[in-house]
């Protein structure tokens, strides 16, 4: 038997209704904040991620699905391609490619699959889905303003609340400008030198390649060492400090609560200044529902003009997991409004015609789907099927009904049955108790 590849999974109904519920709600919120959708390809040139996300990150160094795209003709140049492990690099590439700076401040969002070869576990998949947004543009369009950071964070708080997710925590930090980070990295490297031999293998590697990432270590035995390392707060320049204070001030003013966490670093190299995560208690070890931050130098790293930006990515898989059962079942409760039962040989055509007519009635289908049966079913089986689907009404289509143009509609709960003229069907079904 052929199975889904390890780390990937099928999303089946009724759970897919919860995903659609999430998609619809977030689109509503994005619209209210004037964000518009962008769709970029799911694969890109490998170089985009090497330069955009960073060679030393876990993602690029060991988690990407990369292949050599051989040219079709001898003369075609082969190209290394990669399934996108995240979407910010793709959005910034599109920003540069289409000169989106002409539009001033871009407020863009995306929803789609991302791919990372991580060790699969609960809440961690190799194909997973992200809902993300980016605010990017020239500094003259206000892209660097702390007002934008605060707006984005407030939108996220609204979004989670609107979805019915309670009990989230916003963890906030500033990881400084590249200059601040360089000084901090240097201090970390120095502080790590005498102690790193006692740390886990990952930390020993990171101490050399990317000391900042040591702060992300989850190994319990390493924590006492991590606890004593220098803190980014000691290395923030005046300007970085003022920017971060302004973000915090606006959030406090509008009543979005947050926790300062000066150990919060993000797994991608491009982040600068504001960095954040929203965590949720029910998720266990993989407790971050979303993460994001500023990436003021990313456009330049990709060969574009200066274009400060800030963005986030929500893990939709984890969001769906942490949705309250109540909201989930409400979203999933989609049952047919009417089940059309052809009765007797040759009635499939007549029933299909009725189904076509009813399915074109927008008000009716807004109340629920129209389901169509089969003339090969006996009447008893039609009733059983309609019942199993939870249909509200059954509509009988037999030879006599077709001739007279008047059809029996029966409420499956109350047992009440009435006869309705063809032209009145949609209206009457909506009015019935
Ligand atoms: P990142 O792009 O690493 O900042 O991740 C942003 C969010 O995507 C995380 O907070 C998770 O919710 C989600 N995420 C990242 N990797 C995975 C994965 N392998 N499986 C499921 N969700 C993920």
mmCIF file of N, CA, C and O in Angstrom, residues 126-189:
data_model
loop_
_atom_site.group_PDB
_atom_site.id
_atom_site.type_symbol
_atom_site.label_atom_id
_atom_site.label_comp_id
_atom_site.label_asym_id
_atom_site.label_seq_id
_atom_site.Cartn_x
_atom_site.Cartn_y
_atom_site.Cartn_z
ATOM 1 N N UNK A 126 6.328 18.103 7.999
ATOM 2 C CA UNK A 126 7.283 18.450 6.941
ATOM 3 C C UNK A 126 6.605 19.264 5.850
ATOM 4 O O UNK A 126 7.264 20.025 5.146
ATOM 5 N N UNK A 127 5.307 19.061 5.678
ATOM 6 C CA UNK A 127 4.522 20.051 4.943
ATOM 7 C C UNK A 127 3.556 20.642 5.948
ATOM 8 O O UNK A 127 2.742 19.919 6.526
ATOM 9 N N UNK A 128 3.670 21.925 6.199
ATOM 10 C CA UNK A 128 2.775 22.585 7.132
ATOM 11 C C UNK A 128 2.297 23.870 6.475
ATOM 12 O O UNK A 128 2.758 24.236 5.393
ATOM 13 N N UNK A 129 1.342 24.527 7.123
ATOM 14 C CA UNK A 129 0.717 25.685 6.483
ATOM 15 C C UNK A 129 0.965 26.946 7.294
ATOM 16 O O UNK A 129 0.908 26.917 8.517
ATOM 17 N N UNK A 130 1.266 28.003 6.612
ATOM 18 C CA UNK A 130 1.453 29.273 7.309
ATOM 19 C C UNK A 130 0.503 30.336 6.761
ATOM 20 O O UNK A 130 0.225 30.394 5.557
ATOM 21 N N UNK A 131 0.030 31.150 7.690
ATOM 22 C CA UNK A 131 -0.694 32.363 7.343
ATOM 23 C C UNK A 131 0.233 33.486 7.762
ATOM 24 O O UNK A 131 0.594 33.569 8.941
ATOM 25 N N UNK A 132 0.657 34.295 6.831
ATOM 26 C CA UNK A 132 1.639 35.304 7.200
ATOM 27 C C UNK A 132 1.310 36.658 6.596
ATOM 28 O O UNK A 132 0.466 36.772 5.697
ATOM 29 N N UNK A 133 1.964 37.679 7.094
ATOM 30 C CA UNK A 133 1.775 39.013 6.542
ATOM 31 C C UNK A 133 3.083 39.778 6.625
ATOM 32 O O UNK A 133 3.922 39.487 7.483
ATOM 33 N N UNK A 134 3.254 40.710 5.713
ATOM 34 C CA UNK A 134 4.456 41.537 5.688
ATOM 35 C C UNK A 134 4.045 42.987 5.443
ATOM 36 O O UNK A 134 3.170 43.257 4.626
ATOM 37 N N UNK A 135 4.695 43.890 6.164
ATOM 38 C CA UNK A 135 4.578 45.323 5.867
ATOM 39 C C UNK A 135 5.959 45.757 5.428
ATOM 40 O O UNK A 135 6.908 45.685 6.211
ATOM 41 N N UNK A 136 6.079 46.167 4.188
ATOM 42 C CA UNK A 136 7.410 46.489 3.663
ATOM 43 C C UNK A 136 7.311 47.645 2.678
ATOM 44 O O UNK A 136 6.344 47.762 1.918
ATOM 45 N N UNK A 137 8.326 48.501 2.686
ATOM 46 C CA UNK A 137 8.334 49.637 1.771
ATOM 47 C C UNK A 137 9.512 50.530 2.090
ATOM 48 O O UNK A 137 10.294 50.258 3.012
ATOM 49 N N UNK A 138 9.657 51.618 1.339
ATOM 50 C CA UNK A 138 10.745 52.550 1.637
ATOM 51 C C UNK A 138 10.531 53.193 3.010
ATOM 52 O O UNK A 138 9.381 53.324 3.443
ATOM 53 N N UNK A 139 11.616 53.564 3.652
ATOM 54 C CA UNK A 139 11.490 54.187 4.974
ATOM 55 C C UNK A 139 10.639 55.445 4.904
ATOM 56 O O UNK A 139 9.907 55.768 5.840
ATOM 57 N N UNK A 140 10.694 56.153 3.739
ATOM 58 C CA UNK A 140 9.906 57.378 3.590
ATOM 59 C C UNK A 140 8.403 57.094 3.653
ATOM 60 O O UNK A 140 7.617 57.992 3.906
ATOM 61 N N UNK A 141 8.013 55.819 3.415
ATOM 62 C CA UNK A 141 6.596 55.465 3.502
ATOM 63 C C UNK A 141 6.213 55.043 4.920
ATOM 64 O O UNK A 141 5.088 54.590 5.161
ATOM 65 N N UNK A 142 7.159 55.181 5.838
ATOM 66 C CA UNK A 142 6.845 54.901 7.243
ATOM 67 C C UNK A 142 7.047 53.450 7.643
ATOM 68 O O UNK A 142 6.602 53.024 8.706
ATOM 69 N N UNK A 143 7.764 52.688 6.812
ATOM 70 C CA UNK A 143 7.903 51.246 7.068
ATOM 71 C C UNK A 143 8.729 50.939 8.311
ATOM 72 O O UNK A 143 8.677 49.835 8.833
ATOM 73 N N UNK A 144 9.487 51.923 8.773
ATOM 74 C CA UNK A 144 10.386 51.688 9.899
ATOM 75 C C UNK A 144 9.766 52.099 11.226
ATOM 76 O O UNK A 144 10.311 51.843 12.290
ATOM 77 N N UNK A 145 8.608 52.733 11.143
ATOM 78 C CA UNK A 145 8.011 53.323 12.335
ATOM 79 C C UNK A 145 7.562 52.275 13.346
ATOM 80 O O UNK A 145 6.984 51.248 12.975
ATOM 81 N N UNK A 146 7.803 52.542 14.631
ATOM 82 C CA UNK A 146 7.291 51.639 15.679
ATOM 83 C C UNK A 146 5.766 51.534 15.648
ATOM 84 O O UNK A 146 5.203 50.566 16.156
ATOM 85 N N UNK A 147 5.118 52.529 15.017
ATOM 86 C CA UNK A 147 3.654 52.475 14.880
ATOM 87 C C UNK A 147 3.244 51.246 14.079
ATOM 88 O O UNK A 147 2.187 50.652 14.317
ATOM 89 N N UNK A 148 4.084 50.860 13.111
ATOM 90 C CA UNK A 148 3.775 49.686 12.287
ATOM 91 C C UNK A 148 3.932 48.396 13.101
ATOM 92 O O UNK A 148 3.143 47.481 12.990
ATOM 93 N N UNK A 149 4.988 48.315 13.906
ATOM 94 C CA UNK A 149 5.181 47.131 14.745
ATOM 95 C C UNK A 149 3.959 46.937 15.640
ATOM 96 O O UNK A 149 3.420 45.839 15.754
ATOM 97 N N UNK A 150 3.543 48.049 16.260
ATOM 98 C CA UNK A 150 2.423 47.967 17.197
ATOM 99 C C UNK A 150 1.127 47.608 16.465
ATOM 100 O O UNK A 150 0.324 46.813 16.957
ATOM 101 N N UNK A 151 0.945 48.165 15.262
ATOM 102 C CA UNK A 151 -0.271 47.867 14.498
ATOM 103 C C UNK A 151 -0.348 46.373 14.179
ATOM 104 O O UNK A 151 -1.386 45.723 14.305
ATOM 105 N N UNK A 152 0.796 45.825 13.759
ATOM 106 C CA UNK A 152 0.853 44.405 13.394
ATOM 107 C C UNK A 152 0.545 43.522 14.611
ATOM 108 O O UNK A 152 -0.208 42.547 14.516
ATOM 109 N N UNK A 153 1.126 43.865 15.756
ATOM 110 C CA UNK A 153 0.931 43.055 16.959
ATOM 111 C C UNK A 153 -0.510 43.158 17.452
ATOM 112 O O UNK A 153 -1.099 42.161 17.881
ATOM 113 N N UNK A 154 -1.069 44.359 17.359
ATOM 114 C CA UNK A 154 -2.468 44.528 17.776
ATOM 115 C C UNK A 154 -3.380 43.738 16.853
ATOM 116 O O UNK A 154 -4.355 43.116 17.294
ATOM 117 N N UNK A 155 -3.069 43.701 15.543
ATOM 118 C CA UNK A 155 -3.870 42.927 14.596
ATOM 119 C C UNK A 155 -3.841 41.447 14.972
ATOM 120 O O UNK A 155 -4.857 40.762 14.926
ATOM 121 N N UNK A 156 -2.651 40.958 15.374
ATOM 122 C CA UNK A 156 -2.527 39.548 15.747
ATOM 123 C C UNK A 156 -3.364 39.219 16.984
ATOM 124 O O UNK A 156 -4.007 38.177 17.054
ATOM 125 N N UNK A 157 -3.341 40.138 17.951
ATOM 126 C CA UNK A 157 -4.142 39.922 19.154
ATOM 127 C C UNK A 157 -5.622 39.852 18.777
ATOM 128 O O UNK A 157 -6.360 38.969 19.230
ATOM 129 N N UNK A 158 -6.046 40.759 17.903
ATOM 130 C CA UNK A 158 -7.435 40.779 17.439
ATOM 131 C C UNK A 158 -7.778 39.488 16.709
ATOM 132 O O UNK A 158 -8.836 38.892 16.919
ATOM 133 N N UNK A 159 -6.845 39.077 15.852
ATOM 134 C CA UNK A 159 -7.072 37.880 15.049
ATOM 135 C C UNK A 159 -7.276 36.637 15.936
ATOM 136 O O UNK A 159 -8.222 35.872 15.744
ATOM 137 N N UNK A 160 -6.403 36.458 16.908
ATOM 138 C CA UNK A 160 -6.521 35.287 17.784
ATOM 139 C C UNK A 160 -7.809 35.354 18.589
ATOM 140 O O UNK A 160 -8.522 34.357 18.728
ATOM 141 N N UNK A 161 -8.132 36.546 19.090
ATOM 142 C CA UNK A 161 -9.368 36.691 19.851
ATOM 143 C C UNK A 161 -10.586 36.389 18.975
ATOM 144 O O UNK A 161 -11.516 35.711 19.397
ATOM 145 N N UNK A 162 -10.571 36.910 17.755
ATOM 146 C CA UNK A 162 -11.689 36.721 16.836
ATOM 147 C C UNK A 162 -11.909 35.246 16.514
ATOM 148 O O UNK A 162 -13.016 34.787 16.303
ATOM 149 N N UNK A 163 -10.803 34.494 16.500
ATOM 150 C CA UNK A 163 -10.908 33.059 16.218
ATOM 151 C C UNK A 163 -11.393 32.269 17.436
ATOM 152 O O UNK A 163 -11.666 31.087 17.345
ATOM 153 N N UNK A 164 -11.442 32.949 18.583
ATOM 154 C CA UNK A 164 -11.873 32.245 19.788
ATOM 155 C C UNK A 164 -10.728 31.574 20.516
ATOM 156 O O UNK A 164 -10.938 30.676 21.322
ATOM 157 N N UNK A 165 -9.498 31.992 20.217
ATOM 158 C CA UNK A 165 -8.347 31.434 20.933
ATOM 159 C C UNK A 165 -8.069 32.310 22.140
ATOM 160 O O UNK A 165 -7.772 33.490 22.013
ATOM 161 N N UNK A 166 -8.186 31.716 23.312
ATOM 162 C CA UNK A 166 -7.939 32.490 24.528
ATOM 163 C C UNK A 166 -6.674 31.941 25.174
ATOM 164 O O UNK A 166 -6.202 30.864 24.835
ATOM 165 N N UNK A 167 -6.145 32.716 26.109
ATOM 166 C CA UNK A 167 -4.998 32.216 26.867
ATOM 167 C C UNK A 167 -3.698 32.223 26.087
ATOM 168 O O UNK A 167 -2.797 31.434 26.368
ATOM 169 N N UNK A 168 -3.552 33.117 25.116
ATOM 170 C CA UNK A 168 -2.271 33.231 24.430
ATOM 171 C C UNK A 168 -1.371 34.216 25.177
ATOM 172 O O UNK A 168 -1.852 35.052 25.958
ATOM 173 N N UNK A 169 -0.085 34.103 24.952
ATOM 174 C CA UNK A 169 0.874 35.043 25.524
ATOM 175 C C UNK A 169 1.714 35.649 24.403
ATOM 176 O O UNK A 169 2.208 34.918 23.549
ATOM 177 N N UNK A 170 1.834 36.961 24.415
ATOM 178 C CA UNK A 170 2.724 37.632 23.461
ATOM 179 C C UNK A 170 4.077 37.851 24.133
ATOM 180 O O UNK A 170 4.170 38.556 25.135
ATOM 181 N N UNK A 171 5.098 37.200 23.606
ATOM 182 C CA UNK A 171 6.459 37.383 24.114
ATOM 183 C C UNK A 171 7.212 38.296 23.166
ATOM 184 O O UNK A 171 7.213 38.096 21.957
ATOM 185 N N UNK A 172 7.830 39.330 23.750
ATOM 186 C CA UNK A 172 8.379 40.409 22.941
ATOM 187 C C UNK A 172 9.833 40.671 23.307
ATOM 188 O O UNK A 172 10.213 40.598 24.475
ATOM 189 N N UNK A 173 10.618 40.975 22.288
ATOM 190 C CA UNK A 173 12.028 41.287 22.541
ATOM 191 C C UNK A 173 12.524 42.213 21.439
ATOM 192 O O UNK A 173 11.893 42.337 20.380
ATOM 193 N N UNK A 174 13.645 42.880 21.685
ATOM 194 C CA UNK A 174 14.340 43.545 20.594
ATOM 195 C C UNK A 174 15.687 42.869 20.456
ATOM 196 O O UNK A 174 16.413 42.715 21.446
ATOM 197 N N UNK A 175 15.997 42.421 19.242
ATOM 198 C CA UNK A 175 17.311 41.804 19.046
ATOM 199 C C UNK A 175 18.280 42.792 18.414
ATOM 200 O O UNK A 175 19.366 42.428 17.972
ATOM 201 N N UNK A 176 17.873 44.072 18.379
ATOM 202 C CA UNK A 176 18.804 45.131 18.011
ATOM 203 C C UNK A 176 19.088 45.255 16.524
ATOM 204 O O UNK A 176 18.620 44.465 15.709
ATOM 205 N N UNK A 177 19.868 46.270 16.202
ATOM 206 C CA UNK A 177 20.293 46.484 14.817
ATOM 207 C C UNK A 177 21.420 45.503 14.520
ATOM 208 O O UNK A 177 21.959 44.895 15.446
ATOM 209 N N UNK A 178 21.801 45.332 13.251
ATOM 210 C CA UNK A 178 22.918 44.434 12.948
ATOM 211 C C UNK A 178 24.168 44.804 13.745
ATOM 212 O O UNK A 178 24.912 43.922 14.188
ATOM 213 N N UNK A 179 24.389 46.103 13.969
ATOM 214 C CA UNK A 179 25.550 46.547 14.749
ATOM 215 C C UNK A 179 25.472 46.061 16.193
ATOM 216 O O UNK A 179 26.444 45.512 16.731
ATOM 217 N N UNK A 180 24.299 46.237 16.820
ATOM 218 C CA UNK A 180 24.096 45.774 18.199
ATOM 219 C C UNK A 180 24.324 44.270 18.278
ATOM 220 O O UNK A 180 24.950 43.761 19.212
ATOM 221 N N UNK A 181 23.803 43.593 17.250
ATOM 222 C CA UNK A 181 23.880 42.134 17.241
ATOM 223 C C UNK A 181 25.319 41.662 17.133
ATOM 224 O O UNK A 181 25.722 40.683 17.749
ATOM 225 N N UNK A 182 26.105 42.379 16.323
ATOM 226 C CA UNK A 182 27.507 41.989 16.153
ATOM 227 C C UNK A 182 28.236 42.063 17.493
ATOM 228 O O UNK A 182 28.983 41.144 17.862
ATOM 229 N N UNK A 183 27.991 43.153 18.232
ATOM 230 C CA UNK A 183 28.624 43.314 19.543
ATOM 231 C C UNK A 183 28.154 42.222 20.498
ATOM 232 O O UNK A 183 28.943 41.633 21.251
ATOM 233 N N UNK A 184 26.873 41.949 20.459
ATOM 234 C CA UNK A 184 26.285 40.928 21.334
ATOM 235 C C UNK A 184 26.845 39.545 20.991
ATOM 236 O O UNK A 184 27.235 38.772 21.867
ATOM 237 N N UNK A 185 26.915 39.254 19.692
ATOM 238 C CA UNK A 185 27.464 37.974 19.233
ATOM 239 C C UNK A 185 28.887 37.780 19.728
ATOM 240 O O UNK A 185 29.271 36.685 20.152
ATOM 241 N N UNK A 186 29.644 38.853 19.649
ATOM 242 C CA UNK A 186 31.045 38.804 20.084
ATOM 243 C C UNK A 186 31.112 38.488 21.578
ATOM 244 O O UNK A 186 31.894 37.626 22.012
ATOM 245 N N UNK A 187 30.276 39.164 22.348
ATOM 246 C CA UNK A 187 30.249 38.944 23.801
ATOM 247 C C UNK A 187 29.813 37.507 24.109
ATOM 248 O O UNK A 187 30.365 36.860 25.011
ATOM 249 N N UNK A 188 28.819 37.020 23.340
ATOM 250 C CA UNK A 188 28.357 35.644 23.551
ATOM 251 C C UNK A 188 29.480 34.658 23.259
ATOM 252 O O UNK A 188 29.720 33.711 24.014
ATOM 253 N N UNK A 189 30.169 34.892 22.154
ATOM 254 C CA UNK A 189 31.254 33.995 21.747
ATOM 255 C C UNK A 189 32.299 33.906 22.858
ATOM 256 O O UNK A 189 32.736 32.816 23.214
#
